[in-house]
Coordinates of N, CA and C in Angstrom, one line a residue:
X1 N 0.8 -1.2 0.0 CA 0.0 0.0 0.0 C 0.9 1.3 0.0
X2 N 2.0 1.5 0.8 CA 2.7 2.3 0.3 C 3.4 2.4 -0.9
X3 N 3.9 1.4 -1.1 CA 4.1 1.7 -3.0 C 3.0 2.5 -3.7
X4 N 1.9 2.1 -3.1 CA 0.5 2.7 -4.3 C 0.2 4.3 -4.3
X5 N 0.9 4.8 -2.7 CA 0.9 5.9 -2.4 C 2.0 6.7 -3.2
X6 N 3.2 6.6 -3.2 CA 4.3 6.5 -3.9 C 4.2 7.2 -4.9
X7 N 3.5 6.1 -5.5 CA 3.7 6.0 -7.6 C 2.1 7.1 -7.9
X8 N 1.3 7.5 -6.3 CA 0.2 7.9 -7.1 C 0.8 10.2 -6.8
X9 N 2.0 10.2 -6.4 CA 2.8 11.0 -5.7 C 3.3 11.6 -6.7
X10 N 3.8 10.7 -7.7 CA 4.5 10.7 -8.7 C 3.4 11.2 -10.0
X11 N 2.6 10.2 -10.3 CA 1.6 10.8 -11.3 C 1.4 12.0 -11.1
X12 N 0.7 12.5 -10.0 CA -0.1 14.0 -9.7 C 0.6 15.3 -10.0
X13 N 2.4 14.7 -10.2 CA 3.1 16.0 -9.7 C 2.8 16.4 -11.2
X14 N 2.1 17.9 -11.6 CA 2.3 19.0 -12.4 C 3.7 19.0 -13.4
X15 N 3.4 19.7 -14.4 CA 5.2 19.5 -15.4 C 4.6 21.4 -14.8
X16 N 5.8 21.7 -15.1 CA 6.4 23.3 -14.7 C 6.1 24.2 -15.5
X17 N 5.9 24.2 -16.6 CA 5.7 24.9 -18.1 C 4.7 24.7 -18.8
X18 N 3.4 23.4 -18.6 CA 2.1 23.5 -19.3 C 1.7 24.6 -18.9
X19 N 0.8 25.7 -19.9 CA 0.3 26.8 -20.0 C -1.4 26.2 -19.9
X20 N -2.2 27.0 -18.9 CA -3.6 26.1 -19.2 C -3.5 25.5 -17.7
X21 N -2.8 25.3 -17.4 CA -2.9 24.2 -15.9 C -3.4 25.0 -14.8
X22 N -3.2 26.3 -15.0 CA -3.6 27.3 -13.7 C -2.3 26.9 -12.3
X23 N -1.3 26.4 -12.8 CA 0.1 26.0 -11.8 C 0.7 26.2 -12.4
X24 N 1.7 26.0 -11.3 CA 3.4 26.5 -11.9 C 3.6 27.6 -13.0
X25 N 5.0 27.6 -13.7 CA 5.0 28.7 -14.3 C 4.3 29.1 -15.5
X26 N 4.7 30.2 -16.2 CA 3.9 30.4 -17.7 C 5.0 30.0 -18.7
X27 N 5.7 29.1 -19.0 CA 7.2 29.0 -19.4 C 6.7 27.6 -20.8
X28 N 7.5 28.1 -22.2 CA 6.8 27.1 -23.1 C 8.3 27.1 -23.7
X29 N 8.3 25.3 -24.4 CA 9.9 24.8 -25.0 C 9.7 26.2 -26.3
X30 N 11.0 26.2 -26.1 CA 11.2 27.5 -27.9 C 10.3 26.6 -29.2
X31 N 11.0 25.1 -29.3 CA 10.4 24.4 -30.4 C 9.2 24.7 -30.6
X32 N 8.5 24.6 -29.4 CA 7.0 24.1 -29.5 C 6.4 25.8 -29.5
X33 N 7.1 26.5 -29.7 CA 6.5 27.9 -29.6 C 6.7 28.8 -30.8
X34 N 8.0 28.4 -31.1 CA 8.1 28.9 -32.7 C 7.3 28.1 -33.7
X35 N 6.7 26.9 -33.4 CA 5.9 26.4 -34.3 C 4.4 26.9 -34.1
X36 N 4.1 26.9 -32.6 CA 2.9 27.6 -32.2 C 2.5 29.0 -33.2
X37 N 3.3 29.8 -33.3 CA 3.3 31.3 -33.2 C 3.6 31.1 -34.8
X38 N 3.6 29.9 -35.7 CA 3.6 29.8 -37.2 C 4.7 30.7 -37.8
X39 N 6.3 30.8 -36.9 CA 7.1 31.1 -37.2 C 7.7 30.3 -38.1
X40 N 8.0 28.8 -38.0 CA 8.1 28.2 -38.6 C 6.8 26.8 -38.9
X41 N 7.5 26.3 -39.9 CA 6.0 25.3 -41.0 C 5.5 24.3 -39.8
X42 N 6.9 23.5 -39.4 CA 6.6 22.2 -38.6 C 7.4 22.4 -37.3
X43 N 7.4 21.7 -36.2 CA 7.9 21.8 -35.0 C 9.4 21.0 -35.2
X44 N 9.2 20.3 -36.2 CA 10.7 19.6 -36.7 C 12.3 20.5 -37.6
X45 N 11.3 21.8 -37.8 CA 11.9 22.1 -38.4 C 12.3 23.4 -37.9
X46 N 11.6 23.6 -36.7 CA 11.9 25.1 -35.4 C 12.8 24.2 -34.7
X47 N 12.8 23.1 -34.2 CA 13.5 22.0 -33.8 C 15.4 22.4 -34.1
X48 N 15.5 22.0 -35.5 CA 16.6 21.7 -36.5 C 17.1 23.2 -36.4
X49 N 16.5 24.4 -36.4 CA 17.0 25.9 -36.3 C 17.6 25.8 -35.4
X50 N 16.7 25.5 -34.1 CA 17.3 25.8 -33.0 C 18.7 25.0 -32.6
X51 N 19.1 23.9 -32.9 CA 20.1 22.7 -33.0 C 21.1 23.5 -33.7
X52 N 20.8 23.9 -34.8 CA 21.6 24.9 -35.4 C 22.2 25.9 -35.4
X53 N 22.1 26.5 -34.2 CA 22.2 28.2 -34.2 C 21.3 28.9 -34.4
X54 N 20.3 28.9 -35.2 CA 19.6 30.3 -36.0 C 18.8 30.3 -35.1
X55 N 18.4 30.2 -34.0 CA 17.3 31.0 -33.0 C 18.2 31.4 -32.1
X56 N 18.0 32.1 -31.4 CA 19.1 33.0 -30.1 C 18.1 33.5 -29.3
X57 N 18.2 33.8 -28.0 CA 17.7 34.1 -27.3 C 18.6 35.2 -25.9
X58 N 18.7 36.6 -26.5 CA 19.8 37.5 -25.6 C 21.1 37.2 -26.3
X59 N 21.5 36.9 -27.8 CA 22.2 36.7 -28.3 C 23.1 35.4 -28.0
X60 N 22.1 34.8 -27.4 CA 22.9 33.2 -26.9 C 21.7 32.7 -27.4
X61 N 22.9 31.2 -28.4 CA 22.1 29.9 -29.1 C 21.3 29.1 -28.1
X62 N 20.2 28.5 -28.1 CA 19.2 27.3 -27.5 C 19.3 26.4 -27.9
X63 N 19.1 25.2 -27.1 CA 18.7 24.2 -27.3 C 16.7 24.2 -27.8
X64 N 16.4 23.3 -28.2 CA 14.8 22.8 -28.8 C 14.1 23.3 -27.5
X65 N 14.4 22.6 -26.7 CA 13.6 22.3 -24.9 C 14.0 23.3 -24.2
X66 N 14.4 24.6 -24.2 CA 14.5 25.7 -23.2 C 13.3 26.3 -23.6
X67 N 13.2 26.5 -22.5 CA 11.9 27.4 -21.5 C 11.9 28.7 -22.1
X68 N 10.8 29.2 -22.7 CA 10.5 30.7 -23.0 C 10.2 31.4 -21.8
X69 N 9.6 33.0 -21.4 CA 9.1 33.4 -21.0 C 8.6 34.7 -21.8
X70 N 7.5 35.2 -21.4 CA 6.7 36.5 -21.5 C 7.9 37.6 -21.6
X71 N 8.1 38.4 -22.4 CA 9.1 39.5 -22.4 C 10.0 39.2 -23.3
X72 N 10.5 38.2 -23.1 CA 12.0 37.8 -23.9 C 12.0 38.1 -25.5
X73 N 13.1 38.6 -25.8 CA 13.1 38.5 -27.1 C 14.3 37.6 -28.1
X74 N 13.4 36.9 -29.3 CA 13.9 35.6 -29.6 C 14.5 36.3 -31.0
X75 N 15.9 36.0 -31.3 CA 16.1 36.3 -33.2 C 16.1 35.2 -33.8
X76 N 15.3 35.2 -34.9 CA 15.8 33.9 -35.6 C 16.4 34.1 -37.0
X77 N 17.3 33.8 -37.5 CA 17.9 34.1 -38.7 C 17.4 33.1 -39.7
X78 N 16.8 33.6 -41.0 CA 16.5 33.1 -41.9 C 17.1 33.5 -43.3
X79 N 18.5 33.2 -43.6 CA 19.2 34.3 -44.4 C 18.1 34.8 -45.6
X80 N 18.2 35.8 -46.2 CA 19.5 37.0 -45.7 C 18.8 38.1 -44.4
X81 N 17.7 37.3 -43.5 CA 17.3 38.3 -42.7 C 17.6 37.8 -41.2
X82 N 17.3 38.2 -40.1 CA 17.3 37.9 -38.8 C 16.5 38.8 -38.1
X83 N 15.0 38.1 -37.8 CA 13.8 38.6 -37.6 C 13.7 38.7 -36.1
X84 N 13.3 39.7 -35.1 CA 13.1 39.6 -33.6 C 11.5 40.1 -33.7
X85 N 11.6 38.4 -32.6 CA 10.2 38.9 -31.9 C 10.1 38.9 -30.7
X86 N 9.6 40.0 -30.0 CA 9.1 39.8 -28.4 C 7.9 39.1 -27.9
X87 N 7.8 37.9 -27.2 CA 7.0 37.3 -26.3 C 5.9 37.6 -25.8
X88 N 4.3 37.7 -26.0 CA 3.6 38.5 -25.5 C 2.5 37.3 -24.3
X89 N 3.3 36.4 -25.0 CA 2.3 35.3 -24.8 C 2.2 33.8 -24.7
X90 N 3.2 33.0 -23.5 CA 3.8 31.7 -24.3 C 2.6 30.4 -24.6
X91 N 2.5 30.3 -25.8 CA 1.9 29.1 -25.8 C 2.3 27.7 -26.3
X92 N 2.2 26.3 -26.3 CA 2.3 25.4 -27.0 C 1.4 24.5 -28.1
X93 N 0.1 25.3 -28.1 CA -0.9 24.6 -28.9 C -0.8 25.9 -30.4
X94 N -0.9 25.6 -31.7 CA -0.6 26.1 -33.0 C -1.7 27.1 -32.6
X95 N -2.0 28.2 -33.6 CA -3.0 28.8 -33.1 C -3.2 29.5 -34.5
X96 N -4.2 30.2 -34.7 CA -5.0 30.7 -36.3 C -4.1 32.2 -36.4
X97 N -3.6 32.4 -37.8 CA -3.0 33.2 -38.2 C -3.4 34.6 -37.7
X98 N -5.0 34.9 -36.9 CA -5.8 36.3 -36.7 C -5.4 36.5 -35.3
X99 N -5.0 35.4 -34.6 CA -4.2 35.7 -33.0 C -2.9 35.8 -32.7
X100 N -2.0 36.2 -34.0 CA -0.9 36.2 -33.6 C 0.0 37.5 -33.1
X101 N -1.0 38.8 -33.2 CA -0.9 39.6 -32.7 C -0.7 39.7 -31.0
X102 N -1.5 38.8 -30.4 CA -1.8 38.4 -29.2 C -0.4 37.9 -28.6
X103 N -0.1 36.8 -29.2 CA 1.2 35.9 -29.2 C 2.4 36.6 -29.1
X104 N 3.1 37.2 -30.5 CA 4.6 38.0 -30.2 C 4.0 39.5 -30.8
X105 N 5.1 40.3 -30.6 CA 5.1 41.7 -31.4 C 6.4 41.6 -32.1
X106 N 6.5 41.6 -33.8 CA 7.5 41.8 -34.6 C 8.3 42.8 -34.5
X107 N 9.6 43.0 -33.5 CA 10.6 44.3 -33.7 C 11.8 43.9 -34.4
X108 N 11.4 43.5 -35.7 CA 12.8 43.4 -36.5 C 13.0 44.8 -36.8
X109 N 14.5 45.1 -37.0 CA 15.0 46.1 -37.8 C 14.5 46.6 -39.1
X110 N 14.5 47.5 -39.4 CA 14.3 48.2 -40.4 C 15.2 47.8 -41.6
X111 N 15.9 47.8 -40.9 CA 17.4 47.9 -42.0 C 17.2 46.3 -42.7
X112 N 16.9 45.3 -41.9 CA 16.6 43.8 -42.4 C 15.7 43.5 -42.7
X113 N 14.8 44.4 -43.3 CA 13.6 44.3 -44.5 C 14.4 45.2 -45.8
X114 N 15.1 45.7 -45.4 CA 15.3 46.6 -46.6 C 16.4 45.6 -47.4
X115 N 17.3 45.0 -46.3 CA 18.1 43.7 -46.8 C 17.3 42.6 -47.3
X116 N 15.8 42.2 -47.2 CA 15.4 41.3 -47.6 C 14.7 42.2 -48.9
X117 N 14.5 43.0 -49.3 CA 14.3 44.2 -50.1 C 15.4 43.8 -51.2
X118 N 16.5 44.3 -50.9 CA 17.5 44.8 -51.5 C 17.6 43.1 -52.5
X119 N 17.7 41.7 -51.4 CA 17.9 40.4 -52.4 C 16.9 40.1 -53.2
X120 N 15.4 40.5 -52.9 CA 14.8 40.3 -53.9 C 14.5 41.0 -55.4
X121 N 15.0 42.1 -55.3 CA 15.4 43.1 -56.0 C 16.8 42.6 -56.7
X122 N 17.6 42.0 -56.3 CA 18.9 41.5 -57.2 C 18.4 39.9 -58.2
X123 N 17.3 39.8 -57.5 CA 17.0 37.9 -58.1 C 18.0 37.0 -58.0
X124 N 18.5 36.7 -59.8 CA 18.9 35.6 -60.2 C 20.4 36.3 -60.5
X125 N 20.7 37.5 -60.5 CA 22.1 38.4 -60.6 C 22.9 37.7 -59.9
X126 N 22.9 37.7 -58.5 CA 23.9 36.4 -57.3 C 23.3 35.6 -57.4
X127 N 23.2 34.3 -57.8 CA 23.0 33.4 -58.2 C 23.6 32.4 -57.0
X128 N 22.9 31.8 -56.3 CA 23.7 31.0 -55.3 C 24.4 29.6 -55.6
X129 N 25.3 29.6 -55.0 CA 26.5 28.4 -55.8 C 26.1 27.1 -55.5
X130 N 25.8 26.3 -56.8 CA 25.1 24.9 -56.7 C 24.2 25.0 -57.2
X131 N 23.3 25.9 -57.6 CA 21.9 26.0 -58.1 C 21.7 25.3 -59.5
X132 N 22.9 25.5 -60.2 CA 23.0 25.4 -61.3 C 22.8 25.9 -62.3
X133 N 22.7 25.8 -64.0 CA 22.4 27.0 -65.2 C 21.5 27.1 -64.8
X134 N 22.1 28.4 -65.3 CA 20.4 29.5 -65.6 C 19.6 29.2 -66.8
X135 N 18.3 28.9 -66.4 CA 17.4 28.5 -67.7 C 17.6 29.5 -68.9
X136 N 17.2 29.3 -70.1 CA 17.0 29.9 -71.4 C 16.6 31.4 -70.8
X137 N 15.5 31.3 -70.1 CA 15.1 32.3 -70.4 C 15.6 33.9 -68.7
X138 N 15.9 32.8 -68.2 CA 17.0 33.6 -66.8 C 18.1 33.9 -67.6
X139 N 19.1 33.6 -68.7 CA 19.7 33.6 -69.2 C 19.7 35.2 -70.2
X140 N 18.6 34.8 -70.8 CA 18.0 36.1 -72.0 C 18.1 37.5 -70.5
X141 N 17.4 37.4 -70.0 CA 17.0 38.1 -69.1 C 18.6 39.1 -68.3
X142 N 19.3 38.1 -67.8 CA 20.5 38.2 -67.4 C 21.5 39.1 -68.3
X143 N 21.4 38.5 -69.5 CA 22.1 39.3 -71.1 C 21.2 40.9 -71.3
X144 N 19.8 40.8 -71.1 CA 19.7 42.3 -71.4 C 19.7 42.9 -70.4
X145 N 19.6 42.4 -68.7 CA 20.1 43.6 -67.6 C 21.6 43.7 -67.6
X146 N 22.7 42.8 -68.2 CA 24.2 43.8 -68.1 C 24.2 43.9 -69.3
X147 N 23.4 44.1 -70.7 CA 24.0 45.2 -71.9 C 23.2 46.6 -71.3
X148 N 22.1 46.6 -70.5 CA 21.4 48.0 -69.8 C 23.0 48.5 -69.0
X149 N 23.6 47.7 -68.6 CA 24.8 48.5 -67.3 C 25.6 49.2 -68.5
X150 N 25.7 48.4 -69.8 CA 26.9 49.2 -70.7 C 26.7 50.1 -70.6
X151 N 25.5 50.8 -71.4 CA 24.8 51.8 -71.9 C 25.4 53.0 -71.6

């Protein structure tokens, strides 16, 4: 009978970070929040960023499984940009594109839209290495924007 007590001690205890429980803290994994907040597609792939480097948090890299909080602000680099958002809201369940206002507030730079600006504006000019030829017609295109530079 004390074993039953025990193991029923163990079940009941709360996890520290469900949001929704009305206990413990308000604290959600980064993975599970950058997929929430439809920063990224899949949680496998907010996962593999974070593993990576490209999320930071106070300019220091995370692991998947560290704990968010309310306030913090997260960068995530998606070349050629590195986007910050502030925390308004931690959650773990996905939520509809019209609440995401609620969730983070976007303070990316200025200057790193103008850089996501500036690459889409150059296209197929830097051509990234491995891509391969340029089709027939990226080609034509390529040939009459540098006879325009002769001019």
């Amino acid at each position: 009978m004390l074993s039953k007590d025990k193991n029923m001690d163990k079940v009941s205890t709360p996890l520290p970070f469900r949001e929704g429980t009305g206990e413990g803290l308000s604290l959600a994994r980064i993975d599970k929040w950058l997929w929430a907040a439809r920063i990224f597609k899949t949680r496998s792939i907010a996962a593999d960023a974070c593993k990576n480097g490209r999320v930071s948090i106070g300019g220091v890299g995370c692991k998947p499984s560290r704990p968010v909080k309310v306030g913090e602000i997260i960068d995530v680099r998606k070349p050629p940009v590195t986007y910050s958002f502030r925390i308004l809201k931690t959650i773990e369940q996905r939520v509809g594109a019209k609440l995401l206002p609620e969730i983070y507030e976007n303070v990316t730079a200025p200057e790193q839209y103008e850089l996501l600006e500036m690459n889409r504006i150059s296209g197929f000019v830097d051509r990234a290495r491995g891509t391969g030829r340029p089709t027939k017609k990226d080609r034509r295109a390529l040939d009459d924007f540098l006879n325009l530079e002769d001019l």
